[in-house]
Tab-separated table of C-alpha atoms and ligand atoms in Angstrom:
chain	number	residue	atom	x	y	z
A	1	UNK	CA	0.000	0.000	0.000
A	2	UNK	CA	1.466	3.455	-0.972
A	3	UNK	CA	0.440	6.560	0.399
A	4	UNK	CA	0.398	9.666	0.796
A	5	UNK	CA	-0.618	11.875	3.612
A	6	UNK	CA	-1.592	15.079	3.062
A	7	UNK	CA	-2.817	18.133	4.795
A	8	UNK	CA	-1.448	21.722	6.052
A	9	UNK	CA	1.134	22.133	8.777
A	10	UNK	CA	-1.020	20.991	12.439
A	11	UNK	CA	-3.428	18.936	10.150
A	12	UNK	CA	-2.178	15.508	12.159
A	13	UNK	CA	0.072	13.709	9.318
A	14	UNK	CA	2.214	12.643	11.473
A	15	UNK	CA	0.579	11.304	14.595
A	16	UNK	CA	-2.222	9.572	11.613
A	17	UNK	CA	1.128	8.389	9.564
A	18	UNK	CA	2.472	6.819	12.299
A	19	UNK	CA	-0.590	4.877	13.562
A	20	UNK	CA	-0.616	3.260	9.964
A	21	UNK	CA	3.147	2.338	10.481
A	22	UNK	CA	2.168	0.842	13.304
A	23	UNK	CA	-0.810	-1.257	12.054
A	24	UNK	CA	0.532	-1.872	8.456
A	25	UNK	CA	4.234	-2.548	9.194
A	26	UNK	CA	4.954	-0.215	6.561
A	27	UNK	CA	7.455	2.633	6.468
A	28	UNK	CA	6.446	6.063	7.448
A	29	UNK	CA	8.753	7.895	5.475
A	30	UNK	CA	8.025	12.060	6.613
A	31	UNK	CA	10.723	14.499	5.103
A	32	UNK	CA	10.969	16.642	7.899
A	33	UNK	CA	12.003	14.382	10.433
A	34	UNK	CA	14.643	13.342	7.776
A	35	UNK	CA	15.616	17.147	7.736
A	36	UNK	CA	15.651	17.138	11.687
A	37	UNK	CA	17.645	14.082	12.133
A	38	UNK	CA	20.557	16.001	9.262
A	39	UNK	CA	20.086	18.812	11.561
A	40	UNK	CA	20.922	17.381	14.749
A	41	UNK	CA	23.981	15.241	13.172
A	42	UNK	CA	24.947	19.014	12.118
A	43	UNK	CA	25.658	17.505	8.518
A	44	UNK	CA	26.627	19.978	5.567
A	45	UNK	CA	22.674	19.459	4.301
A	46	UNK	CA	21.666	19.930	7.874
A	47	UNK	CA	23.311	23.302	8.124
A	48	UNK	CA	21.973	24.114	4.954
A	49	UNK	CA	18.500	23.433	5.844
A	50	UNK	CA	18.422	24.749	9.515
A	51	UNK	CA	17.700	28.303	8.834
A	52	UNK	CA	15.100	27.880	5.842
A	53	UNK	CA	13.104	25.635	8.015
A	54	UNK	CA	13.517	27.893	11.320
A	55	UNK	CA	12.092	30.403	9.347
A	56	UNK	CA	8.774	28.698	8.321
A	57	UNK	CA	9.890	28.127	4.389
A	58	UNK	CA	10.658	25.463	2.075
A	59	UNK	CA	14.284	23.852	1.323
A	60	UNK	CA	14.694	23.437	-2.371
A	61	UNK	CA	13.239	20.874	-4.852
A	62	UNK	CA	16.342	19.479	-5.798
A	63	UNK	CA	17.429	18.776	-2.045
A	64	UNK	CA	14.315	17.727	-1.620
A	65	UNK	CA	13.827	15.522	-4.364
A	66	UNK	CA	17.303	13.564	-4.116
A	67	UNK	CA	16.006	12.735	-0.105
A	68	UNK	CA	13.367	10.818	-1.324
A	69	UNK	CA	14.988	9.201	-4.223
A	70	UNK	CA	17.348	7.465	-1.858
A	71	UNK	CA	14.846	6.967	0.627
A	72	UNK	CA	12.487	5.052	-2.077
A	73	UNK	CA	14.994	2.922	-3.081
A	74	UNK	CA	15.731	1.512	0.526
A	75	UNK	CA	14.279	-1.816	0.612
A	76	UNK	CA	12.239	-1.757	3.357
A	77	UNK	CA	9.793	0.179	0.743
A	78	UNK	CA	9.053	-2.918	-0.977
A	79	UNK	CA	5.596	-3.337	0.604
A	80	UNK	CA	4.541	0.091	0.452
A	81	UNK	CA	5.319	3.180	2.408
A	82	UNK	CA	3.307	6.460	4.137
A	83	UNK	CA	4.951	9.579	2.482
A	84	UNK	CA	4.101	12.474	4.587
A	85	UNK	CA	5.396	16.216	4.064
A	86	UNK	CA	6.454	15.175	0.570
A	87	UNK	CA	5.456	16.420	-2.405
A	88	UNK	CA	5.401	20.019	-1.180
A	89	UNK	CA	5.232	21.871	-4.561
A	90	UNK	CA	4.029	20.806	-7.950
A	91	UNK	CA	8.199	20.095	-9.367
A	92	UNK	CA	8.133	17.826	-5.919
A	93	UNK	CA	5.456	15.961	-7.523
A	94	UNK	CA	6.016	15.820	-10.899
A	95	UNK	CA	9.680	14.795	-10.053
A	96	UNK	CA	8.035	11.899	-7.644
A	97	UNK	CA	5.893	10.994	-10.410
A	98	UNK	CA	8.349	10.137	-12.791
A	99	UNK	CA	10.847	8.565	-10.029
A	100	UNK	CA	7.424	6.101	-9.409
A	101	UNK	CA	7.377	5.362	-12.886
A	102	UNK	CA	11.298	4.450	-12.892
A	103	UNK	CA	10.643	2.255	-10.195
A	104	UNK	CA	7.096	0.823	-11.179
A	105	UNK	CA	5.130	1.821	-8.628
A	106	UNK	CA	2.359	3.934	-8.389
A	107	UNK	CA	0.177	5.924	-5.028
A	108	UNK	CA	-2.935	3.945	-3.533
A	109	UNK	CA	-3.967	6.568	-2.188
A	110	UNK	CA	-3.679	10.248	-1.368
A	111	UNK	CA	-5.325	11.100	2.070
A	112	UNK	CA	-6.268	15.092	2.898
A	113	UNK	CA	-6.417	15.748	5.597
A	114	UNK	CA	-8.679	18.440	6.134
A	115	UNK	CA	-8.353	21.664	8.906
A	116	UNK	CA	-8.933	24.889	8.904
A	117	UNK	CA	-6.672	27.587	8.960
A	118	UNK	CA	-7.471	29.248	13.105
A	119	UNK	CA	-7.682	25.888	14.054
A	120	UNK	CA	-4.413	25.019	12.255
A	121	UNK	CA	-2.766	28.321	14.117
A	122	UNK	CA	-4.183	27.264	17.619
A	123	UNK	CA	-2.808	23.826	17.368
A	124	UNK	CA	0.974	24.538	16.343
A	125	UNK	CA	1.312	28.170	18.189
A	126	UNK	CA	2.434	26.736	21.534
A	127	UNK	CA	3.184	22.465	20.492
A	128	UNK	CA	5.415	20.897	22.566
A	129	UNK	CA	7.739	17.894	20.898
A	130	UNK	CA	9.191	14.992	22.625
A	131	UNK	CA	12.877	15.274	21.106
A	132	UNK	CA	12.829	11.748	21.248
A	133	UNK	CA	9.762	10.458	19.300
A	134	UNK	CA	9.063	13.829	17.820
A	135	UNK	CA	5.684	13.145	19.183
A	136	UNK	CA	3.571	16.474	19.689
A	137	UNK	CA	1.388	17.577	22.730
A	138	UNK	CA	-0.500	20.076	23.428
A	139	UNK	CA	0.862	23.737	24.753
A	140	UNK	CA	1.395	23.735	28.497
A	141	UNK	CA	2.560	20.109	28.318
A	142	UNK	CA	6.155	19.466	29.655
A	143	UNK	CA	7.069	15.551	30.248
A	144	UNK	CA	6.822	13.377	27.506
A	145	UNK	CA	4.249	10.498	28.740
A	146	UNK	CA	5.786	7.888	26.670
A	147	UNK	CA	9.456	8.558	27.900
A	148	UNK	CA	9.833	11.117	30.436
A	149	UNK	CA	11.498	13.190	28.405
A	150	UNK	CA	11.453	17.213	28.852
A	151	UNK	CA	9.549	18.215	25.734
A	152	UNK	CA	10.620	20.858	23.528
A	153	UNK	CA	9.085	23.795	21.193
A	154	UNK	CA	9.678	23.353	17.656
A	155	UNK	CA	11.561	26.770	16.275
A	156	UNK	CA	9.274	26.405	13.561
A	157	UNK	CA	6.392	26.091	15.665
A	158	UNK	CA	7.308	29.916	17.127
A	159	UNK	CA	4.319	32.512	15.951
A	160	UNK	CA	6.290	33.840	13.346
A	161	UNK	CA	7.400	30.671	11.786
A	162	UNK	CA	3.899	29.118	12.103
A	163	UNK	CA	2.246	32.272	10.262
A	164	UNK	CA	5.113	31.678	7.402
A	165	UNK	CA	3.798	27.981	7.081
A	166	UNK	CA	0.430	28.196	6.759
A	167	UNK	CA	1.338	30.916	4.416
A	168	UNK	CA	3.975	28.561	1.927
A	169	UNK	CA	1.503	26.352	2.390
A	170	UNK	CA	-1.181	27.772	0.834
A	171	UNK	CA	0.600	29.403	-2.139
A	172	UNK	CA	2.920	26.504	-2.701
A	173	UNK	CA	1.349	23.397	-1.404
A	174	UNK	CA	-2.762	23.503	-1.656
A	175	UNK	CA	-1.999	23.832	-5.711
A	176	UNK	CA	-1.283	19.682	-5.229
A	177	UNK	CA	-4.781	18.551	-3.688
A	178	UNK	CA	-6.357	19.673	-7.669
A	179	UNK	CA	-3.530	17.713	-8.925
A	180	UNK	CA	-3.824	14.439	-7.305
A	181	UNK	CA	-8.302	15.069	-7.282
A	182	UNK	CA	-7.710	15.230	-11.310
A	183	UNK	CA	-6.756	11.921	-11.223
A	184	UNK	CA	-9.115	10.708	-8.932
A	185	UNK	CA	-6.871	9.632	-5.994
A	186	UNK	CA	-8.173	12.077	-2.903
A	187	UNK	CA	-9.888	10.586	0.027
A	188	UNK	CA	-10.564	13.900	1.719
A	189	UNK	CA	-11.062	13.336	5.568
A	190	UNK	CA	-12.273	15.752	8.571
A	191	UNK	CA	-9.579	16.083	10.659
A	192	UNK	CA	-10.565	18.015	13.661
A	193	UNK	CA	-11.629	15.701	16.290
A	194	UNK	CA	-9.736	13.319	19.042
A	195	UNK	CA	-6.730	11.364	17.413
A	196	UNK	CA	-8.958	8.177	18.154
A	197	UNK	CA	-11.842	10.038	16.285
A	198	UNK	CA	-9.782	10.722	13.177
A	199	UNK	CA	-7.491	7.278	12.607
A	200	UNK	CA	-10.970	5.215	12.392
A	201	UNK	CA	-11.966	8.037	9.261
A	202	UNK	CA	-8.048	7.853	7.374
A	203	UNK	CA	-8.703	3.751	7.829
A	204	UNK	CA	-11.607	4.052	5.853
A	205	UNK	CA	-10.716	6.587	3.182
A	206	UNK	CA	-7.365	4.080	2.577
A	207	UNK	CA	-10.080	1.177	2.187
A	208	UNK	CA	-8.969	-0.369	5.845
A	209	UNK	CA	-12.004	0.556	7.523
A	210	UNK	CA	-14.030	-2.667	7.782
A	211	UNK	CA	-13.896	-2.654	11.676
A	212	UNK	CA	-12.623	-6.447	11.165
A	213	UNK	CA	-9.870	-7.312	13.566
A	214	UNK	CA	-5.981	-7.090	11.558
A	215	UNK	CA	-7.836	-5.555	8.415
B	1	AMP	P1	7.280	19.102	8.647
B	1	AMP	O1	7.778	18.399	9.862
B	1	AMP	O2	6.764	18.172	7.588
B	1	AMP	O3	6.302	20.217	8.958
B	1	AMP	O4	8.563	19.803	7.987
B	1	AMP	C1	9.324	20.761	8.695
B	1	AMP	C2	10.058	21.674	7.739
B	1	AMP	O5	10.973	20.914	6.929
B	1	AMP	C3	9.182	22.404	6.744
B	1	AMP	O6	8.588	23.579	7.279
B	1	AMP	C4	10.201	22.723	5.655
B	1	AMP	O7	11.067	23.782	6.043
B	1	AMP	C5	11.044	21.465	5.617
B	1	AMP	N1	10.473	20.458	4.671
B	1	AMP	C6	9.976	19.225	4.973
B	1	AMP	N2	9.539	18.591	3.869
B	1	AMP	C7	9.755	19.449	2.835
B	1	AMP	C8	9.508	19.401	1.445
B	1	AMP	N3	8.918	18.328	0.874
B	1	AMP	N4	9.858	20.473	0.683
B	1	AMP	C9	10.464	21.550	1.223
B	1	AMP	N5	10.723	21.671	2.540
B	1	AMP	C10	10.377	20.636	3.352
């Protein structure tokens, strides 16, 4: 099963991509923990990235682009994978669309997950991130429940940064829902509610949702 999750910055990709990991044994494969993890290891594309994400914008296509192609061709991708903060912008997706073609596969599904802009802003002004899992709470948190760790606020999750998302977002990202709908691959799905609320919905729109035990 290949998918893609997709949504604006706060829209749950994440926390819904990892749940399908979980249940489908598949890889959940989301750019910008890739960028964090280069970050942290304070490699040469890590220091190149740090600032343009701090900031709230996008690193280039071509960076971009060349993550994913090695990340495709890892093997553990055989049975599928959960892509999830790439594409980005429509050269992202044209450039995975060919790269799919190369290596003869093709998305399931593409899964849209659908919030509103003030709720968007409420939910990433103030996150807190478990450095560990990268799992996100809500503001005022400050122990990770899974681990104990002290959580952490994203840079990019600072007021100005957020605004900047939701901003790139719109002009550079929204542009790819009418390009996967034309082909008839969008399951759109409501995504404000309780995590539990929403994972039952992206089962269903990725034909899961049967309610039958290991489905
Ligand atoms: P995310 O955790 O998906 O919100 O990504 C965090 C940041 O990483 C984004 O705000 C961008 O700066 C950068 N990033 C992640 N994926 C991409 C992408 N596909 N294209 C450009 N920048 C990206």
């Amino acid at each position: 099963m290949n998918l893609l999750l997709y949504g604006p910055p706060g829209s749950g990709k994440g926390t819904q991509a990892a749940m399908l990991h979980d249940r489908f044994d598949i890889p959940h494969i989301s750019t910008g923990d890739i960028l964090r993890a280069e970050v942290k290891s304070g490699t040469p594309l890590g220091k190149q990235a740090q600032p343009i994400m701090a900031r709230g914008d996008y690193v280039p296509d071509d960076i971009m682009i060349g993550i994913i192609r090695n990340r495709l061709a890892q093997p553990d991708t055989a049975n599928g994978f959960i892509l999830d903060g790439f594409p980005r912008t429509i050269p992202q997706a044209e450039a995975l669309d060919r790269l799919l073609t190369e290596i003869g596969k093709e998305f399931d599904r593409v899964v849209y997950l659908k919030v509103e802009t003030p709720e968007l802003v409420k939910r990433l002004a103030g996150r807190m991130t478990c450095p560990v899992d990268q799992k996100t709470y809500p503001p005022g948190t400050t122990t990770c429940p899974t681990d104990g760790a002290a959580l952490i606020q994203r840079e990019d999750d600072k007021p100005e940064a957020v605004k900047q998302r939701i901003e790139v977002y719109l002009s550079k990202t929204l542009p790819l829902l009418d390009y996967y709908r034309s082909r008839g691959l969008v399951s759109e799905v409501e995504g404000v509610g309780t995590i539990e609320e929403i994972h039952p919905r992206v089962l269903k729109a990725v034909g899961r949702g049967s309610g039958v035990a290991n489905s």
